[in-house]
Amino acid sequence: MKSLRVRNLRSLKDSGEIEMRPLTFLLGENSSGKSTFLRLMPLLKQSIEAKTKGPLLWFGRYVDFGSYREALSKFSEDDTIQMEFVLPLLNDFKLYSSPSRTKVSRFDARIGLLIEESTESAASFTKVCTISMYDVTVKITLDENQKVVGYECNKHDFSRAASRVFSVGQRMGQASSIIPVLHDSTRGSRRFSTYELQTNSLIAPLYSFLKNLLHRDVSQENLSRIVNNIVLGDADTMLASIKSSNTSLTRWTQRVARWSVTTPAFITLRDFYLAWVTPQVLYSADLYLYNYIQNIKYVAPLRATAERYYRFQDLAVDELDFQGRNLALILQNMSKSEALNFEEWTLENFGFAVRVRPSGGHSAIMIKEAGSPHEVSLADMGFGFSQVIPILAQLWLASSPNPALRFSLRRAIPVTFAIEQPELHLHPRMQARLADILYKTVQLAQKNDVNLLLLVETHSETIINRLGLRIAGGELSSDDVSVIVFEKPYPDAPAISRMATYEENGLLKDWPLGFFEPEVV
């Protein structure tokens, strides 16, 4: 996901489009909207992990937004919550149609969702879905039963052709469908298939338009040949593919040879084609978003309190709990070499080693500080240790070169860590070390071919200054870091956001004056 935007959620009337960089920090005063934005990540995650009637599960395992009505911003003017994703649909994305495979180029799809409360219950549903590809926008309107009641591509209305289409995921209470997946009810199966493209009702307007350009008795085979040769892309790419059609239709070849990107017939054909392929693009976008959300790792603001002993459990654990409650299990499951590597990593970067010691049917998490010959139980250390160690373990697992330790990663799909207040109960010196670990983890992940993104909500001036120091020293690229500042012009105003970026000298550009300063009394 390249960027995310939300409107009308709690104090956020409009977050603005927020780009996801390797290191993205969210700052602001209390109740300024920064936590609301970060918690979109666990909100999405809990929504795909359960079967829901609507696109989002407002109250779940990770976060509690209450109900739709409670999550809705008081600044909303139309009682809707809107989300917008920019998704990079990858080079291996293919559109299938018989008898041959349609070619496609890489592109970014901008997906917009307008969510509304149901009139029959407290549930919510997707009322409008828009998808923008290049300079074309398709708008799909759905009713509460997720039946398509409106389907427009630029100025062309396909609502009649789409009258038997509905969103299969949300209509049937299936998990994983944040983005509506469209299904043609004229087909027997309720499971979407890529081959559905060749028979869905939206191809009829496309074929009808082509027949009008040629002659009414043109064969289905020739129509399919023309359509199959079109390459999904910008106007120039699509026009070039149309002109290179390998067809025996002389009239068609002569006609399109005179076309330019401003020819009305080409513009109409392009709109009809994009309206036809939109169900497959939405399907692929939802699949990408589902995989992206699966790779979201959330770290809550208050991690689990350390216990003196943990019972042994014969369980396979490959992911740390969002509150760090299974930290001991994660450490127990490490091999000797893995445990040693983790000890050395924490010792080098944070000045203490973390290890697990068995004790009868239990185990204890022990801390050994640099220069000390003694181990001390985590339960006897300062509270800050128990708060930061789950974060360290998460980051080490994510950046590890050992495939057995890594989460299910693919380079094309980033791993996004949403971390709330990692500096809690840490001395400023430890906060500075934490800042170093954050950027070093991203760099290590890049070396290990892991696309790692860190989304961090913080109040720490130390962390922000430390990153500027590392940028000035050439250890970190300013292009990898952004700081999003959330503000309210006055107490009862909607929150707004602005992006501050680091210059090469480590200073922040567009930084609000006196941001970390107390009020003058």
Short mmCIF file of C-alpha atoms in Angstrom, two decimals, residues 88-349:
data_model
loop_
_atom_site.label_atom_id
_atom_site.label_comp_id
_atom_site.label_asym_id
_atom_site.label_seq_id
_atom_site.Cartn_x
_atom_site.Cartn_y
_atom_site.Cartn_z
CA PRO A 88 0.53 -0.96 -6.41
CA LEU A 89 -0.85 -3.82 -8.49
CA LEU A 90 2.24 -5.72 -9.48
CA ASN A 91 3.82 -6.88 -12.72
CA ASP A 92 2.51 -10.42 -12.27
CA PHE A 93 -1.08 -9.17 -12.23
CA LYS A 94 -2.92 -10.78 -15.17
CA LEU A 95 -6.37 -10.51 -16.64
CA TYR A 96 -7.60 -13.81 -18.05
CA SER A 97 -10.03 -14.13 -20.89
CA SER A 98 -10.61 -16.85 -23.41
CA PRO A 99 -8.99 -17.80 -25.66
CA SER A 100 -5.81 -15.92 -24.75
CA ARG A 101 -4.35 -13.99 -21.85
CA THR A 102 -4.78 -10.24 -21.92
CA LYS A 103 -1.55 -8.30 -21.46
CA VAL A 104 -1.23 -5.77 -18.69
CA SER A 105 1.30 -3.26 -17.42
CA ARG A 106 2.07 -2.26 -13.85
CA PHE A 107 -0.10 0.48 -12.42
CA ASP A 108 -1.31 2.07 -9.20
CA ALA A 109 -4.99 1.68 -8.40
CA ARG A 110 -6.67 4.24 -6.18
CA ILE A 111 -9.56 2.55 -4.36
CA GLY A 112 -12.10 4.65 -2.49
CA LEU A 113 -14.73 3.27 -0.11
CA LEU A 114 -17.70 5.23 1.21
CA ILE A 115 -19.17 3.40 4.21
CA GLU A 116 -22.61 4.09 5.64
CA GLU A 117 -24.69 2.78 8.52
CA SER A 118 -27.43 0.30 7.67
CA THR A 119 -31.00 1.48 8.19
CA GLU A 120 -32.02 -1.95 9.50
CA SER A 121 -29.30 -2.54 12.09
CA ALA A 122 -26.21 -1.01 13.67
CA ALA A 123 -24.06 -2.66 11.01
CA SER A 124 -22.34 -0.73 8.24
CA PHE A 125 -22.03 -1.39 4.52
CA THR A 126 -20.10 -0.12 1.53
CA LYS A 127 -22.36 2.26 -0.34
CA VAL A 128 -19.91 3.51 -2.97
CA CYS A 129 -16.66 2.06 -4.30
CA THR A 130 -14.53 4.04 -6.73
CA ILE A 131 -11.46 2.85 -8.57
CA SER A 132 -9.17 5.19 -10.47
CA MET A 133 -6.75 3.74 -13.01
CA TYR A 134 -4.62 6.23 -14.89
CA ASP A 135 -7.08 9.00 -15.83
CA VAL A 136 -10.21 6.83 -15.75
CA THR A 137 -12.53 6.51 -12.75
CA VAL A 138 -15.17 3.83 -12.27
CA LYS A 139 -17.87 4.50 -9.66
CA ILE A 140 -19.92 1.60 -8.29
CA THR A 141 -22.94 2.21 -6.05
CA LEU A 142 -24.36 -0.62 -3.92
CA ASP A 143 -27.47 -1.01 -1.79
CA GLU A 144 -27.58 -2.49 1.72
CA ASN A 145 -27.81 -6.01 0.27
CA GLN A 146 -24.64 -5.26 -1.71
CA LYS A 147 -26.44 -5.37 -5.04
CA VAL A 148 -25.00 -3.01 -7.64
CA VAL A 149 -27.46 -0.19 -8.32
CA GLY A 150 -25.10 2.16 -10.11
CA TYR A 151 -22.08 1.58 -12.36
CA GLU A 152 -20.40 4.49 -14.14
CA CYS A 153 -17.13 4.85 -16.01
CA ASN A 154 -16.33 8.49 -16.64
CA LYS A 155 -19.50 9.78 -18.34
CA HIS A 156 -20.82 6.37 -19.41
CA ASP A 157 -23.54 4.66 -17.38
CA PHE A 158 -23.44 0.84 -17.21
CA SER A 159 -26.01 0.49 -14.42
CA ARG A 160 -28.44 -1.48 -16.56
CA ALA A 161 -25.76 -3.94 -17.69
CA ALA A 162 -24.61 -4.36 -14.07
CA SER A 163 -28.12 -4.82 -12.66
CA ARG A 164 -27.45 -8.48 -11.77
CA VAL A 165 -24.06 -7.88 -10.17
CA PHE A 166 -23.45 -7.83 -6.40
CA SER A 167 -20.52 -7.82 -3.98
CA VAL A 168 -20.01 -11.46 -3.08
CA GLY A 169 -17.74 -10.99 -0.05
CA GLN A 170 -19.75 -8.61 2.11
CA ARG A 171 -23.13 -9.93 0.94
CA MET A 172 -22.37 -13.48 2.10
CA GLY A 173 -20.60 -12.56 5.36
CA GLN A 174 -17.21 -13.77 4.18
CA ALA A 175 -13.95 -12.63 5.69
CA SER A 176 -11.27 -10.82 3.70
CA SER A 177 -13.42 -8.57 1.54
CA ILE A 178 -12.54 -5.02 2.56
CA ILE A 179 -12.89 -4.04 -1.09
CA PRO A 180 -16.11 -5.22 -2.78
CA VAL A 181 -15.57 -8.27 -5.00
CA LEU A 182 -18.15 -8.19 -7.78
CA HIS A 183 -19.99 -11.30 -8.94
CA ASP A 184 -22.38 -11.75 -11.86
CA SER A 185 -25.53 -13.51 -10.62
CA THR A 186 -26.24 -14.86 -14.12
CA ARG A 187 -23.51 -17.42 -13.40
CA GLY A 188 -24.31 -20.45 -11.28
CA SER A 189 -21.31 -20.27 -8.95
CA ARG A 190 -21.13 -17.69 -6.17
CA ARG A 191 -17.36 -17.91 -6.12
CA PHE A 192 -15.59 -15.30 -8.21
CA SER A 193 -13.46 -16.67 -11.01
CA THR A 194 -11.10 -14.79 -13.28
CA TYR A 195 -12.74 -16.57 -16.20
CA GLU A 196 -15.98 -14.85 -15.22
CA LEU A 197 -14.71 -11.86 -17.17
CA GLN A 198 -15.51 -13.43 -20.50
CA THR A 199 -19.18 -13.99 -19.69
CA ASN A 200 -20.15 -11.24 -17.26
CA SER A 201 -22.91 -8.89 -18.26
CA LEU A 202 -20.53 -5.96 -18.61
CA ILE A 203 -19.01 -7.36 -21.80
CA ALA A 204 -22.27 -6.90 -23.70
CA PRO A 205 -21.94 -3.09 -24.00
CA LEU A 206 -18.33 -3.50 -25.12
CA TYR A 207 -19.24 -5.98 -27.86
CA SER A 208 -22.22 -3.88 -28.91
CA PHE A 209 -20.03 -0.80 -29.32
CA LEU A 210 -17.48 -2.74 -31.40
CA LYS A 211 -20.24 -4.07 -33.65
CA ASN A 212 -21.44 -0.53 -34.28
CA LEU A 213 -17.92 0.43 -35.33
CA LEU A 214 -17.69 -2.55 -37.69
CA HIS A 215 -20.88 -4.28 -38.81
CA ARG A 216 -23.61 -6.10 -36.95
CA ASP A 217 -22.74 -9.56 -38.27
CA VAL A 218 -19.08 -9.50 -37.17
CA SER A 219 -18.16 -12.84 -35.61
CA GLN A 220 -17.70 -13.42 -31.88
CA GLU A 221 -14.23 -14.74 -32.64
CA ASN A 222 -13.15 -11.47 -34.23
CA LEU A 223 -14.62 -9.45 -31.38
CA SER A 224 -12.73 -11.59 -28.86
CA ARG A 225 -9.53 -11.18 -30.83
CA ILE A 226 -9.83 -7.39 -30.72
CA VAL A 227 -10.62 -7.32 -27.00
CA ASN A 228 -7.91 -9.82 -26.08
CA ASN A 229 -5.26 -7.70 -27.76
CA ILE A 230 -6.00 -4.56 -25.73
CA VAL A 231 -3.34 -3.83 -23.13
CA LEU A 232 -4.44 -2.29 -19.84
CA GLY A 233 -2.51 0.94 -19.47
CA ASP A 234 -2.55 4.65 -20.09
CA ALA A 235 -4.20 6.10 -23.19
CA ASP A 236 -1.07 5.85 -25.38
CA THR A 237 -0.41 2.24 -24.36
CA MET A 238 -3.98 1.16 -24.98
CA LEU A 239 -4.17 2.95 -28.33
CA ALA A 240 -0.91 1.33 -29.48
CA SER A 241 -2.24 -2.12 -28.55
CA ILE A 242 -5.48 -1.48 -30.46
CA LYS A 243 -3.58 -0.37 -33.56
CA SER A 244 -1.39 -3.48 -33.42
CA SER A 245 -4.39 -5.84 -33.35
CA ASN A 246 -3.63 -8.97 -35.33
CA THR A 247 -6.94 -9.22 -37.09
CA SER A 248 -8.11 -9.95 -40.60
CA LEU A 249 -10.72 -7.18 -40.37
CA THR A 250 -9.47 -4.64 -42.90
CA ARG A 251 -12.19 -2.16 -42.01
CA TRP A 252 -11.12 -2.25 -38.35
CA THR A 253 -7.43 -1.85 -39.17
CA GLN A 254 -8.09 1.13 -41.43
CA ARG A 255 -10.40 2.81 -38.92
CA VAL A 256 -8.11 2.59 -35.88
CA ALA A 257 -5.06 3.67 -37.91
CA ARG A 258 -6.55 7.18 -37.96
CA TRP A 259 -7.26 7.27 -34.22
CA SER A 260 -5.48 9.44 -31.67
CA VAL A 261 -5.92 9.52 -27.90
CA THR A 262 -8.47 12.33 -28.36
CA THR A 263 -10.62 10.46 -30.89
CA PRO A 264 -14.12 10.12 -29.36
CA ALA A 265 -14.47 6.51 -30.55
CA PHE A 266 -11.20 5.55 -28.85
CA ILE A 267 -12.16 7.31 -25.61
CA THR A 268 -15.50 5.48 -25.57
CA LEU A 269 -13.90 2.11 -26.34
CA ARG A 270 -11.36 2.65 -23.58
CA ASP A 271 -14.11 3.46 -21.06
CA PHE A 272 -16.13 0.39 -22.11
CA TYR A 273 -13.06 -1.84 -21.82
CA LEU A 274 -12.13 -0.53 -18.36
CA ALA A 275 -15.72 -0.92 -17.16
CA TRP A 276 -15.54 -4.55 -18.27
CA VAL A 277 -12.24 -5.38 -16.54
CA THR A 278 -13.03 -3.48 -13.33
CA PRO A 279 -14.42 -6.58 -11.50
CA GLN A 280 -11.09 -8.36 -12.00
CA VAL A 281 -9.08 -5.30 -10.97
CA LEU A 282 -11.18 -5.02 -7.80
CA TYR A 283 -10.68 -8.72 -7.12
CA SER A 284 -6.91 -8.35 -7.49
CA ALA A 285 -6.88 -5.16 -5.41
CA ASP A 286 -8.78 -6.90 -2.61
CA LEU A 287 -6.38 -9.85 -2.78
CA TYR A 288 -3.40 -7.50 -2.55
CA LEU A 289 -4.95 -5.60 0.36
CA TYR A 290 -5.77 -8.87 2.13
CA ASN A 291 -2.15 -10.02 1.86
CA TYR A 292 -0.94 -6.60 2.96
CA ILE A 293 -3.20 -6.64 6.03
CA GLN A 294 -2.06 -10.16 6.93
CA ASN A 295 1.45 -8.74 7.19
CA ILE A 296 0.44 -5.95 9.58
CA LYS A 297 1.98 -6.35 13.04
CA TYR A 298 0.47 -4.22 15.79
CA VAL A 299 2.17 -3.32 19.06
CA ALA A 300 -0.26 -1.87 21.61
CA PRO A 301 0.72 1.12 23.78
CA LEU A 302 0.75 -0.85 27.04
CA ARG A 303 2.60 -4.15 26.79
CA ALA A 304 2.10 -7.07 29.18
CA THR A 305 3.61 -6.77 32.65
CA ALA A 306 6.53 -9.11 33.26
CA GLU A 307 5.87 -12.27 35.26
CA ARG A 308 8.42 -14.06 37.41
CA TYR A 309 7.74 -17.46 35.85
CA TYR A 310 6.07 -18.69 32.69
CA ARG A 311 4.70 -22.21 32.26
CA PHE A 312 6.14 -24.35 29.49
CA GLN A 313 3.68 -24.89 26.66
CA ASP A 314 4.28 -27.30 23.80
CA LEU A 315 3.01 -24.85 21.20
CA ALA A 316 4.45 -23.65 17.92
CA VAL A 317 4.46 -19.85 17.92
CA ASP A 318 5.61 -17.79 14.95
CA GLU A 319 4.16 -14.38 15.84
CA LEU A 320 4.38 -12.25 18.93
CA ASP A 321 1.09 -11.23 20.52
CA PHE A 322 0.23 -7.54 20.05
CA GLN A 323 0.63 -7.01 23.82
CA GLY A 324 3.69 -9.24 24.12
CA ARG A 325 1.90 -11.81 26.29
CA ASN A 326 3.57 -14.77 24.57
CA LEU A 327 7.09 -13.32 24.67
CA ALA A 328 8.39 -16.20 26.79
CA LEU A 329 7.00 -18.74 24.29
CA ILE A 330 8.69 -16.94 21.41
CA LEU A 331 12.02 -17.00 23.23
CA GLN A 332 11.57 -20.67 24.25
CA ASN A 333 10.95 -21.72 20.65
CA MET A 334 14.23 -20.26 19.42
CA SER A 335 17.06 -22.63 18.64
CA LYS A 336 20.34 -22.19 20.49
CA SER A 337 21.89 -20.24 17.62
CA GLU A 338 18.81 -18.06 17.21
CA ALA A 339 18.66 -17.32 20.93
CA LEU A 340 22.36 -16.43 20.93
CA ASN A 341 21.92 -14.11 17.95
CA PHE A 342 19.03 -12.34 19.67
CA GLU A 343 21.08 -11.95 22.87
CA GLU A 344 23.99 -10.46 20.93
CA TRP A 345 21.68 -8.16 18.98
CA THR A 346 20.01 -6.70 22.08
CA LEU A 347 23.35 -6.42 23.88
CA GLU A 348 24.96 -4.57 20.99
CA ASN A 349 22.07 -2.20 20.36
#
